[in-house]
PDB file of C-alpha atoms in Angstrom:
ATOM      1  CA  UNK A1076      82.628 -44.020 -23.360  1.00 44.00           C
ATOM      2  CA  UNK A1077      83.357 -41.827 -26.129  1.00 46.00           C
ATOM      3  CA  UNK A1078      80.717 -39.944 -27.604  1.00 45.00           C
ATOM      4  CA  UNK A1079      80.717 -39.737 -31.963  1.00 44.00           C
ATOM      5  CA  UNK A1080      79.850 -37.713 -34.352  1.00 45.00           C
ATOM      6  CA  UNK A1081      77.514 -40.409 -35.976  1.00 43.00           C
ATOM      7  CA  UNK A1082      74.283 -38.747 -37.236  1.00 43.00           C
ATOM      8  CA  UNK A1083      70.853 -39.479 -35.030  1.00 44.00           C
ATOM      9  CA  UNK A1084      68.787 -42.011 -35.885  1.00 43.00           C
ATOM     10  CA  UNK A1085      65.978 -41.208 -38.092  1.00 42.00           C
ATOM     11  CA  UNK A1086      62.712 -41.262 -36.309  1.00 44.00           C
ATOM     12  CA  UNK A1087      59.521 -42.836 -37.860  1.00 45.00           C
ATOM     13  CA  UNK A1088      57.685 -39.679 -37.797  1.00 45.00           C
ATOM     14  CA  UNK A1089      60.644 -38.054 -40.005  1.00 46.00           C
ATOM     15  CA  UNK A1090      59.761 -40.066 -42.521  1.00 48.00           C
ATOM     16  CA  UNK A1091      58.452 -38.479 -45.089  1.00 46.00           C
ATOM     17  CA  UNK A1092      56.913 -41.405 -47.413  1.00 51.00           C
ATOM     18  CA  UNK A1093      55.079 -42.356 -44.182  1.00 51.00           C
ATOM     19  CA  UNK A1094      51.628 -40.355 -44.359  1.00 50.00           C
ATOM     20  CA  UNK A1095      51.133 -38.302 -41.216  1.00 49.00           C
ATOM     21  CA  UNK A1096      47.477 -39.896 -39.209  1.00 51.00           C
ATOM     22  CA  UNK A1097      44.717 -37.445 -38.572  1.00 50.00           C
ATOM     23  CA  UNK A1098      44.849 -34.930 -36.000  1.00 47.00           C
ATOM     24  CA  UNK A1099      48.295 -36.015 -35.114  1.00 52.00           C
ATOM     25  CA  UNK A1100      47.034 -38.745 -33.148  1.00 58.00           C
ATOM     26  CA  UNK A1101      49.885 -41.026 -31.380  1.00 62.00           C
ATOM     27  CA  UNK A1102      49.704 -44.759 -32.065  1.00 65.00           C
ATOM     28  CA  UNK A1103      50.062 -47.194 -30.694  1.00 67.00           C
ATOM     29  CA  UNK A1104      53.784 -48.009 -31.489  1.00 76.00           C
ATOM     30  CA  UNK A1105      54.763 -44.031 -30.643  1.00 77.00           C
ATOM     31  CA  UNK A1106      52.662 -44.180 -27.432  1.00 72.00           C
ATOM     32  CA  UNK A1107      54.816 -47.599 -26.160  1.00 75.00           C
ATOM     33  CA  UNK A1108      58.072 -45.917 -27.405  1.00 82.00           C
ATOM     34  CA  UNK A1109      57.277 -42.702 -25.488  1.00 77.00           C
ATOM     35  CA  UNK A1110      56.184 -44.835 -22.131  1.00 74.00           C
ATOM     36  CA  UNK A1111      59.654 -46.707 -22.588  1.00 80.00           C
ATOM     37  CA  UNK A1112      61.605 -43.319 -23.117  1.00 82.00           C
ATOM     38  CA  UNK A1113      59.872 -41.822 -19.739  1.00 77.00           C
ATOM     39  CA  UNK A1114      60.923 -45.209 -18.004  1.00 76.00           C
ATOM     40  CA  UNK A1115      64.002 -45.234 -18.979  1.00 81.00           C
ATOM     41  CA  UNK A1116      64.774 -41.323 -18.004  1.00 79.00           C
ATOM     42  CA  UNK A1117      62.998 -41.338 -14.777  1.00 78.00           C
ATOM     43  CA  UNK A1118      64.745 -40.223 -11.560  1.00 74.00           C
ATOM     44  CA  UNK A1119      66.166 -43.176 -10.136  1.00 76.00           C
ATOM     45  CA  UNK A1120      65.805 -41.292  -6.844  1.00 76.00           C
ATOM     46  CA  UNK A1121      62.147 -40.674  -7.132  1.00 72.00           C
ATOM     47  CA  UNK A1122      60.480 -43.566  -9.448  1.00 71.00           C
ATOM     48  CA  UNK A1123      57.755 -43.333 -11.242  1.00 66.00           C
ATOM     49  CA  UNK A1124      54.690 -44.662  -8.496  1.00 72.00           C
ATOM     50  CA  UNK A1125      53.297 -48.359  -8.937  1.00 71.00           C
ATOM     51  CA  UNK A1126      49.738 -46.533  -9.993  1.00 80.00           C
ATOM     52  CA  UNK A1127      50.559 -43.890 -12.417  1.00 77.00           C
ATOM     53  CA  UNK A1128      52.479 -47.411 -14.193  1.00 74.00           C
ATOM     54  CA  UNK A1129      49.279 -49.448 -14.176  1.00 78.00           C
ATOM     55  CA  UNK A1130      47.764 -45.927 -15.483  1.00 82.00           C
ATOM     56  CA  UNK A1131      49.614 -45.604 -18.200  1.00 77.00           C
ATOM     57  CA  UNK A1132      49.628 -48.748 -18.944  1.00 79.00           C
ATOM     58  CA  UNK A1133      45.717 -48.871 -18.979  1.00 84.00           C
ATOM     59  CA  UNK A1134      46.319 -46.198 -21.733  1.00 83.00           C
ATOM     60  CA  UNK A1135      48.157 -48.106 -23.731  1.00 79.00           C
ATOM     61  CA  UNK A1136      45.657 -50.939 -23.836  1.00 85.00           C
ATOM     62  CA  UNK A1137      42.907 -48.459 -24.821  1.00 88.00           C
ATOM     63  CA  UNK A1138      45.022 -46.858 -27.187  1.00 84.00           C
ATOM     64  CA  UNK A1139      45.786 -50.294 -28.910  1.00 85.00           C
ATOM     65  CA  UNK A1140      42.132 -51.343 -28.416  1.00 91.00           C
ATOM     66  CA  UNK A1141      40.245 -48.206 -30.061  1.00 91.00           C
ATOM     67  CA  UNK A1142      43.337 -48.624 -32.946  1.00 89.00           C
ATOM     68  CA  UNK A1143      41.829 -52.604 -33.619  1.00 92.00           C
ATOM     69  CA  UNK A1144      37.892 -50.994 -32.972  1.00 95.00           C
ATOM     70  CA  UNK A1145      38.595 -48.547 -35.765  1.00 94.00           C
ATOM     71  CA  UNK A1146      40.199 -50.959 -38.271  1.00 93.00           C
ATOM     72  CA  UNK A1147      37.274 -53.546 -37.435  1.00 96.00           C
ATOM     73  CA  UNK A1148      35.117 -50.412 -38.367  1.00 96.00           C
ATOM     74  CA  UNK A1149      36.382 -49.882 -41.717  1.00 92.00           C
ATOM     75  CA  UNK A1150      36.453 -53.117 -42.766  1.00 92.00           C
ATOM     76  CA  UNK A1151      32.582 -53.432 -42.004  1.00 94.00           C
ATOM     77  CA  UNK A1152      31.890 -50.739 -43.960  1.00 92.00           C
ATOM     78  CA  UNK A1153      33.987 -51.869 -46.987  1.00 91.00           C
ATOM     79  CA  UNK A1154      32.091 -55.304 -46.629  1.00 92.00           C
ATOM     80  CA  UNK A1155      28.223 -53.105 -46.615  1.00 93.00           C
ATOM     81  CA  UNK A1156      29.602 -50.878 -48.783  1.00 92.00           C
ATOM     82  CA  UNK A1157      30.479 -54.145 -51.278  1.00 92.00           C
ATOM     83  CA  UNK A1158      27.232 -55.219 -50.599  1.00 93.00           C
ATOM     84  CA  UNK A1159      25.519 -52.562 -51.460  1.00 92.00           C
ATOM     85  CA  UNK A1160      27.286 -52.483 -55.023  1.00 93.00           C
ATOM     86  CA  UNK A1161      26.749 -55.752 -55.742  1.00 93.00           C
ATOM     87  CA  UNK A1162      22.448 -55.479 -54.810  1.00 93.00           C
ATOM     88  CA  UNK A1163      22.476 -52.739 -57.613  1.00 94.00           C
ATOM     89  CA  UNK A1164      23.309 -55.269 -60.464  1.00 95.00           C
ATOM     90  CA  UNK A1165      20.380 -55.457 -62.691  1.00 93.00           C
ATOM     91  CA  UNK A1166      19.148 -52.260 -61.240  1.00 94.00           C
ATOM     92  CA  UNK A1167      18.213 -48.920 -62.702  1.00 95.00           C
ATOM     93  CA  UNK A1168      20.397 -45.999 -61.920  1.00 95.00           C
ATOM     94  CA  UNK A1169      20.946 -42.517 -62.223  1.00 95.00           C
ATOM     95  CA  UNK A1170      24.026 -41.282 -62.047  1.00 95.00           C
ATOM     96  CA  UNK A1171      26.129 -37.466 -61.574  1.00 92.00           C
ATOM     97  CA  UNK A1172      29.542 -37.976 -64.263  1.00 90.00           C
ATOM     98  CA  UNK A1173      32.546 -35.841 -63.746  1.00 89.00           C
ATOM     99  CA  UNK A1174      30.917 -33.131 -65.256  1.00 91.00           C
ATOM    100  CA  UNK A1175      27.837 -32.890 -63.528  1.00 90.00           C
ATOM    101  CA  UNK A1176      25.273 -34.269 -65.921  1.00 93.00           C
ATOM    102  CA  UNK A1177      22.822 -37.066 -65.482  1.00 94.00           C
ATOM    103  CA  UNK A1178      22.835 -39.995 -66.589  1.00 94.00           C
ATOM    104  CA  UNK A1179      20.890 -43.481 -66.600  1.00 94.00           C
ATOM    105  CA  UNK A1180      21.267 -47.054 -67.160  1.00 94.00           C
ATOM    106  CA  UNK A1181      21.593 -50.396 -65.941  1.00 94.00           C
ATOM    107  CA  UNK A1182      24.095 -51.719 -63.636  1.00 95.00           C
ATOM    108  CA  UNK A1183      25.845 -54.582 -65.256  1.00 95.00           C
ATOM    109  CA  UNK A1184      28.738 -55.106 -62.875  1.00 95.00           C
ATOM    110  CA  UNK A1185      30.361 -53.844 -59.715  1.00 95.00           C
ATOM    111  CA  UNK A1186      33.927 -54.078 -59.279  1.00 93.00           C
ATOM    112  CA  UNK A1187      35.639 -54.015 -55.777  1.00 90.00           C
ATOM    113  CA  UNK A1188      39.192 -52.944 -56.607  1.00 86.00           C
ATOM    114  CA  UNK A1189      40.425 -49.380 -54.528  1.00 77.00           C
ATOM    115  CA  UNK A1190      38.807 -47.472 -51.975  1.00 77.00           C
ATOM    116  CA  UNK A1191      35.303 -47.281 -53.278  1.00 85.00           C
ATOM    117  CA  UNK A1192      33.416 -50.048 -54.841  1.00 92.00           C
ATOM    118  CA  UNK A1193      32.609 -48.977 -58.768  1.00 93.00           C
ATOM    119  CA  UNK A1194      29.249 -49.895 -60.782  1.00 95.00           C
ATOM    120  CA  UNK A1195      29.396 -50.735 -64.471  1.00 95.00           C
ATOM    121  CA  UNK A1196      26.500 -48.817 -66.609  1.00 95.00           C
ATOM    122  CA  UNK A1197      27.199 -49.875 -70.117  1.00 92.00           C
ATOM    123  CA  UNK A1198      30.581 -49.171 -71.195  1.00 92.00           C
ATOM    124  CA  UNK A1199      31.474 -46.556 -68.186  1.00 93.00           C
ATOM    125  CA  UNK A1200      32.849 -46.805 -64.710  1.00 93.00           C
ATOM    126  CA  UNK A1201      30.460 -45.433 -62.188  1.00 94.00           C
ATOM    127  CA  UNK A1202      31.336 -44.672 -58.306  1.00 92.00           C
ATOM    128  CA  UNK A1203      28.679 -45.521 -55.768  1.00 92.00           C
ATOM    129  CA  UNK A1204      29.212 -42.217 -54.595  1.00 90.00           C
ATOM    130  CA  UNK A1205      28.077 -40.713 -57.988  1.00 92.00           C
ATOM    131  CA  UNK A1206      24.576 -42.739 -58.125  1.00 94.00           C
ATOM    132  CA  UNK A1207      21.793 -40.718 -57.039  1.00 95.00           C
ATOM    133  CA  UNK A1208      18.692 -42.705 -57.892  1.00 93.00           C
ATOM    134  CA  UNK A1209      17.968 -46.338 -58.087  1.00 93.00           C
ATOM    135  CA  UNK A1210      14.998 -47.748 -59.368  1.00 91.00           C
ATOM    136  CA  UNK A1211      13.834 -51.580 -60.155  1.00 88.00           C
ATOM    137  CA  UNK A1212      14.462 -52.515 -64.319  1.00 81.00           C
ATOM    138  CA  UNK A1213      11.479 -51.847 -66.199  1.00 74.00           C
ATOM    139  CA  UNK A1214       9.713 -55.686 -67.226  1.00 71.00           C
ATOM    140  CA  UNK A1215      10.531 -56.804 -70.812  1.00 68.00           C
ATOM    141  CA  UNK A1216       7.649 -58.499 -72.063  1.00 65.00           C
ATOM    142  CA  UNK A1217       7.794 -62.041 -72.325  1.00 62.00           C
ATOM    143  CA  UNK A1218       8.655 -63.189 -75.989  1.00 58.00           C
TER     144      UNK A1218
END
């Protein structure tokens, strides 16, 4: 078979608009394609033995089963982290702003959108990370 000039094929972690995973860790879609690309190359005069297969193999299924642990992981903390947001409506809280003063009020709202839940305190967007005091509403007398 002739062999062309046609350009490589771009791999997937070429890509630059695909963001890079901590630590260079291998998933689970680059561990499978490197298992298949050792298969596929091996010695046909000296195959790869029936054990270190099922070993690597066995790696694959931990490597796929940590991957679904730690996305199970995240999503419980979004949900305690939501929970969390939403207990502080009607509380008191003091808040750190973006220029590191203090600042107090009641929570009104919490809103869920993004990464981090947010807490409305009067007219401004507050990040759970910023509160650093919570305290129960003072009682208004009964009219």
């Amino acid at each position: 078979m002739p062999k062309t000039n046609a350009p490589a094929k771009k791999q997937d972690s070429d890509d630059p608009d695909k963001p890079a995973k901590p630590g260079g860790d291998l998933g689970r879609d680059a561990f499978l394609k490197l298992l298949v690309a050792q298969l596929r190359n091996q010695d046909p005069t000296a195959p790869m033995k029936n054990t270190e297969f099922l070993a690597q193999t066995a790696q694959f299924t931990v490597v796929e089963k940590l991957t679904d642990m730690a996305t199970m992981e995240q999503n419980l903390l979004n949900a305690q982290l939501q929970l969390g947001a939403s207990n502080l409506i009607g509380r008191m809280i003091t808040y750190t702003d973006a220029e590191g003063k203090e600042h107090s009020g009641v929570v009104s709202s919490a809103k869920f959108a993004g990464g981090s839940p947010t807490l409305r305190v009067g007219d401004t967007d507050v990040a759970l990370s910023a509160v650093k005091e919570v305290r129960q509403t003072p009682a208004t007398p009964a009219s």
